[in-house]
Amino acid sequence: MAFRAVAGSIGRRQLTPANLYLRPFVVSASNHRHRSISYPLSPTGFRFSVRAIQEATTDPITPMKGENGDQMQSPPKWKVKMLYDGDCPLCMREVNILKERNKNYNAINFVDISSDDYSPDDNQGLDYETAMGKIHAIMSDGTVVTNVEAFRKLYEAVDLGWVYAITKYEPVATIADAVYGVWAKYRLQVTGRPPLEQVLEARKKKDEICNDSKSCRM
């Protein structure tokens, strides 16, 4: 009687996940000739695992957040950005050499400061007048370098660092910057262009006339 009471109590219990996993090991006592093993069709734990995986894969990728909750921008693919004067014929010779070399590296981002689309906001606040005074390069971390150091960084980016390697050391570094300074000061006159003051005035008038930049490019 005690065994039947216990068996009846067990029979009335609701099957739990633990009972389901134990069922394959329970052999029917009423039929010794046909011993059947029943397996759960959909284990609860497995169903929840699949659901969790599906939810994880269907969730949209959220942008990375900074410490203050601000969205973090992914680092640029280029190593250094070159600000160059597209109206300078001698300057463009060197720019074209670097552009050709850069095809195999994609390490330099070239920005023409003479373009109507040039924006100081996208280039560490460097306006047209400042960028025209001497060469500027912007590293991927935002550091601005000028003069001969800018050339050195640009050439290093395309595996031609040996060209300017000697300018790292004194007294060559000081001499090189001095020579470049003279060139930067008089490059407009040397290339047959008006002084910087006149170039700036002409650009200012153009900006005043072309309030709509689209009409200027037509």
Tab-separated table of C-alpha atoms in Angstrom:
chain	number	residue	atom	x	y	z
A	1	MET	CA	0.000	0.000	0.000
A	2	ALA	CA	2.764	2.421	0.841
A	3	PHE	CA	4.479	1.712	-2.504
A	4	ARG	CA	1.213	2.348	-4.418
A	5	ALA	CA	0.616	5.608	-2.567
A	6	VAL	CA	4.092	6.832	-3.399
A	7	ALA	CA	3.703	5.730	-7.029
A	8	GLY	CA	0.373	7.523	-7.286
A	9	SER	CA	1.839	10.661	-5.791
A	10	ILE	CA	4.685	10.591	-8.320
A	11	GLY	CA	2.229	10.044	-11.164
A	12	ARG	CA	0.237	13.121	-10.195
A	13	ARG	CA	3.321	15.394	-10.124
A	14	GLN	CA	3.709	17.880	-12.961
A	15	LEU	CA	6.662	17.064	-15.163
A	16	THR	CA	9.522	19.429	-14.657
A	17	PRO	CA	12.609	19.886	-16.868
A	18	ALA	CA	14.483	17.599	-14.495
A	19	ASN	CA	11.792	14.893	-14.877
A	20	LEU	CA	12.007	15.211	-18.640
A	21	TYR	CA	15.713	14.538	-18.693
A	22	LEU	CA	15.306	11.544	-16.335
A	23	ARG	CA	12.584	9.914	-18.428
A	24	PRO	CA	14.973	8.137	-20.845
A	25	PHE	CA	16.237	6.121	-17.893
A	26	VAL	CA	12.786	5.060	-16.589
A	27	VAL	CA	11.718	1.629	-17.796
A	28	SER	CA	8.060	0.750	-17.815
A	29	ALA	CA	7.379	-1.831	-15.096
A	30	SER	CA	4.072	-2.963	-16.607
A	31	ASN	CA	5.475	-4.202	-19.912
A	32	HIS	CA	8.747	-6.152	-19.834
A	33	ARG	CA	8.537	-7.240	-23.473
A	34	HIS	CA	8.480	-3.749	-25.025
A	35	ARG	CA	10.845	-1.522	-23.220
A	36	SER	CA	10.560	1.898	-24.833
A	37	ILE	CA	12.664	4.916	-24.129
A	38	SER	CA	10.985	8.267	-24.659
A	39	TYR	CA	12.976	11.445	-25.254
A	40	PRO	CA	11.730	14.975	-24.765
A	41	LEU	CA	10.900	16.583	-28.112
A	42	SER	CA	11.861	20.095	-27.104
A	43	PRO	CA	14.029	20.412	-23.984
A	44	THR	CA	13.282	23.670	-22.283
A	45	GLY	CA	16.906	24.598	-21.740
A	46	PHE	CA	17.786	24.041	-25.413
A	47	ARG	CA	14.835	26.136	-26.592
A	48	PHE	CA	15.876	29.053	-24.418
A	49	SER	CA	19.485	28.781	-25.648
A	50	VAL	CA	18.415	28.991	-29.296
A	51	ARG	CA	16.168	31.936	-28.538
A	52	ALA	CA	19.028	33.745	-26.824
A	53	ILE	CA	21.295	33.173	-29.835
A	54	GLN	CA	18.620	34.412	-32.228
A	55	GLU	CA	18.046	37.555	-30.182
A	56	ALA	CA	21.774	38.218	-30.066
A	57	THR	CA	22.177	37.884	-33.834
A	58	THR	CA	19.136	39.962	-34.764
A	59	ASP	CA	19.889	42.895	-32.496
A	60	PRO	CA	21.263	45.879	-34.471
A	61	ILE	CA	24.886	46.790	-33.911
A	62	THR	CA	24.996	49.808	-31.678
A	63	PRO	CA	27.836	52.325	-32.027
A	64	MET	CA	30.512	52.382	-29.378
A	65	LYS	CA	29.998	54.860	-26.585
A	66	GLY	CA	32.588	56.908	-24.778
A	67	GLU	CA	32.858	57.446	-21.032
A	68	ASN	CA	30.404	60.353	-21.234
A	69	GLY	CA	27.948	58.449	-23.382
A	70	ASP	CA	29.074	60.227	-26.553
A	71	GLN	CA	29.268	58.209	-29.740
A	72	MET	CA	32.839	57.251	-30.562
A	73	GLN	CA	34.010	57.577	-34.150
A	74	SER	CA	35.946	54.756	-35.688
A	75	PRO	CA	39.587	55.615	-36.371
A	76	PRO	CA	40.356	56.698	-39.945
A	77	LYS	CA	41.978	54.245	-42.336
A	78	TRP	CA	44.598	56.754	-43.488
A	79	LYS	CA	47.755	57.531	-41.517
A	80	VAL	CA	48.259	61.160	-42.488
A	81	LYS	CA	46.263	63.854	-44.263
A	82	MET	CA	48.051	66.186	-46.665
A	83	LEU	CA	46.749	69.735	-47.134
A	84	TYR	CA	48.053	70.957	-50.474
A	85	ASP	CA	47.563	73.935	-52.777
A	86	GLY	CA	46.024	72.597	-55.963
A	87	ASP	CA	46.749	75.881	-57.773
A	88	CYS	CA	50.506	75.549	-57.225
A	89	PRO	CA	52.115	73.854	-60.277
A	90	LEU	CA	55.392	72.960	-58.547
A	91	CYS	CA	53.553	71.697	-55.483
A	92	MET	CA	51.394	69.450	-57.664
A	93	ARG	CA	54.454	67.662	-59.022
A	94	GLU	CA	55.251	66.332	-55.572
A	95	VAL	CA	51.590	65.714	-54.801
A	96	ASN	CA	51.223	63.598	-57.939
A	97	ILE	CA	54.302	61.570	-57.013
A	98	LEU	CA	52.807	60.831	-53.605
A	99	LYS	CA	49.387	60.069	-55.091
A	100	GLU	CA	50.882	57.538	-57.470
A	101	ARG	CA	52.836	55.912	-54.652
A	102	ASN	CA	49.798	55.981	-52.384
A	103	LYS	CA	47.836	53.711	-54.724
A	104	ASN	CA	49.609	50.757	-53.135
A	105	TYR	CA	49.252	51.994	-49.549
A	106	ASN	CA	46.089	54.106	-49.159
A	107	ALA	CA	47.859	55.754	-46.238
A	108	ILE	CA	47.502	59.406	-47.276
A	109	ASN	CA	44.296	61.439	-47.452
A	110	PHE	CA	44.799	64.284	-49.941
A	111	VAL	CA	42.887	67.534	-49.345
A	112	ASP	CA	43.032	70.427	-51.812
A	113	ILE	CA	42.782	73.669	-49.837
A	114	SER	CA	42.052	75.647	-53.025
A	115	SER	CA	38.825	73.709	-53.563
A	116	ASP	CA	35.496	75.455	-52.941
A	117	ASP	CA	34.587	72.498	-50.730
A	118	TYR	CA	37.514	72.958	-48.361
A	119	SER	CA	36.319	73.227	-44.762
A	120	PRO	CA	38.504	74.239	-41.791
A	121	ASP	CA	36.107	72.363	-39.506
A	122	ASP	CA	37.136	69.094	-41.129
A	123	ASN	CA	40.835	69.910	-40.870
A	124	GLN	CA	41.623	70.811	-37.275
A	125	GLY	CA	40.425	74.403	-37.743
A	126	LEU	CA	43.108	75.273	-40.302
A	127	ASP	CA	41.668	78.030	-42.496
A	128	TYR	CA	42.711	78.771	-46.061
A	129	GLU	CA	45.133	81.562	-45.171
A	130	THR	CA	46.925	79.469	-42.546
A	131	ALA	CA	47.170	76.446	-44.825
A	132	MET	CA	48.542	78.622	-47.638
A	133	GLY	CA	51.382	79.939	-45.486
A	134	LYS	CA	53.201	76.593	-45.320
A	135	ILE	CA	52.544	72.919	-45.731
A	136	HIS	CA	50.394	71.241	-43.089
A	137	ALA	CA	49.806	67.559	-42.482
A	138	ILE	CA	47.360	66.065	-40.007
A	139	MET	CA	48.080	62.710	-38.399
A	140	SER	CA	45.279	60.214	-37.848
A	141	ASP	CA	45.243	61.086	-34.132
A	142	GLY	CA	44.651	64.781	-34.942
A	143	THR	CA	48.222	65.991	-34.437
A	144	VAL	CA	49.181	68.773	-36.860
A	145	VAL	CA	52.714	68.808	-38.264
A	146	THR	CA	54.252	71.469	-40.511
A	147	ASN	CA	57.315	72.338	-42.581
A	148	VAL	CA	59.851	69.598	-43.358
A	149	GLU	CA	58.414	67.320	-40.678
A	150	ALA	CA	55.166	67.209	-42.650
A	151	PHE	CA	57.026	66.015	-45.743
A	152	ARG	CA	58.845	63.418	-43.661
A	153	LYS	CA	55.586	62.000	-42.275
A	154	LEU	CA	54.035	61.885	-45.739
A	155	TYR	CA	56.955	60.039	-47.276
A	156	GLU	CA	57.150	57.644	-44.335
A	157	ALA	CA	53.482	56.769	-44.862
A	158	VAL	CA	54.248	55.387	-48.333
A	159	ASP	CA	57.478	53.654	-47.337
A	160	LEU	CA	59.785	56.380	-48.669
A	161	GLY	CA	60.962	57.634	-45.308
A	162	TRP	CA	64.596	57.402	-46.351
A	163	VAL	CA	64.136	60.480	-48.593
A	164	TYR	CA	63.753	62.795	-45.597
A	165	ALA	CA	65.390	60.608	-42.937
A	166	ILE	CA	68.414	62.872	-42.582
A	167	THR	CA	66.185	65.828	-41.647
A	168	LYS	CA	65.515	64.207	-38.270
A	169	TYR	CA	68.966	65.160	-37.053
A	170	GLU	CA	70.666	68.447	-36.253
A	171	PRO	CA	71.948	70.619	-37.733
A	172	VAL	CA	70.257	69.335	-40.908
A	173	ALA	CA	66.779	69.703	-39.383
A	174	THR	CA	67.242	73.421	-38.670
A	175	ILE	CA	68.817	74.115	-42.051
A	176	ALA	CA	66.082	72.221	-43.912
A	177	ASP	CA	63.314	74.133	-42.137
A	178	ALA	CA	65.054	77.445	-42.893
A	179	VAL	CA	65.381	76.643	-46.591
A	180	TYR	CA	61.775	75.498	-46.792
A	181	GLY	CA	60.643	78.659	-44.985
A	182	VAL	CA	62.167	80.811	-47.729
A	183	TRP	CA	60.482	78.717	-50.397
A	184	ALA	CA	57.100	78.873	-48.646
A	185	LYS	CA	57.332	82.662	-48.339
A	186	TYR	CA	58.072	83.312	-52.007
A	187	ARG	CA	56.546	80.286	-53.747
A	188	LEU	CA	53.636	82.289	-55.170
A	189	GLN	CA	55.930	84.794	-56.848
A	190	VAL	CA	58.286	82.047	-58.020
A	191	THR	CA	55.419	80.211	-59.708
A	192	GLY	CA	54.077	83.383	-61.334
A	193	ARG	CA	51.125	83.949	-59.025
A	194	PRO	CA	50.131	87.138	-57.204
A	195	PRO	CA	51.089	87.676	-53.532
A	196	LEU	CA	49.101	85.892	-50.841
A	197	GLU	CA	47.212	89.081	-49.947
A	198	GLN	CA	45.804	89.336	-53.467
A	199	VAL	CA	44.979	85.636	-53.561
A	200	LEU	CA	43.042	85.958	-50.299
A	201	GLU	CA	41.179	89.040	-51.564
A	202	ALA	CA	40.191	87.287	-54.786
A	203	ARG	CA	38.972	84.254	-52.852
A	204	LYS	CA	36.964	86.460	-50.491
A	205	LYS	CA	35.211	88.197	-53.391
A	206	LYS	CA	34.459	84.857	-54.979
A	207	ASP	CA	32.874	83.613	-51.763
A	208	GLU	CA	30.735	86.760	-51.538
A	209	ILE	CA	29.490	86.378	-55.107
A	210	CYS	CA	28.977	82.633	-54.867
A	211	ASN	CA	26.717	82.331	-51.875
A	212	ASP	CA	25.375	79.197	-53.476
A	213	SER	CA	28.389	76.923	-53.842
A	214	LYS	CA	26.526	74.759	-56.370
A	215	SER	CA	26.282	77.628	-58.849
A	216	CYS	CA	30.025	78.294	-58.425
A	217	ARG	CA	30.890	74.789	-59.483
A	218	MET	CA	28.707	74.926	-62.613
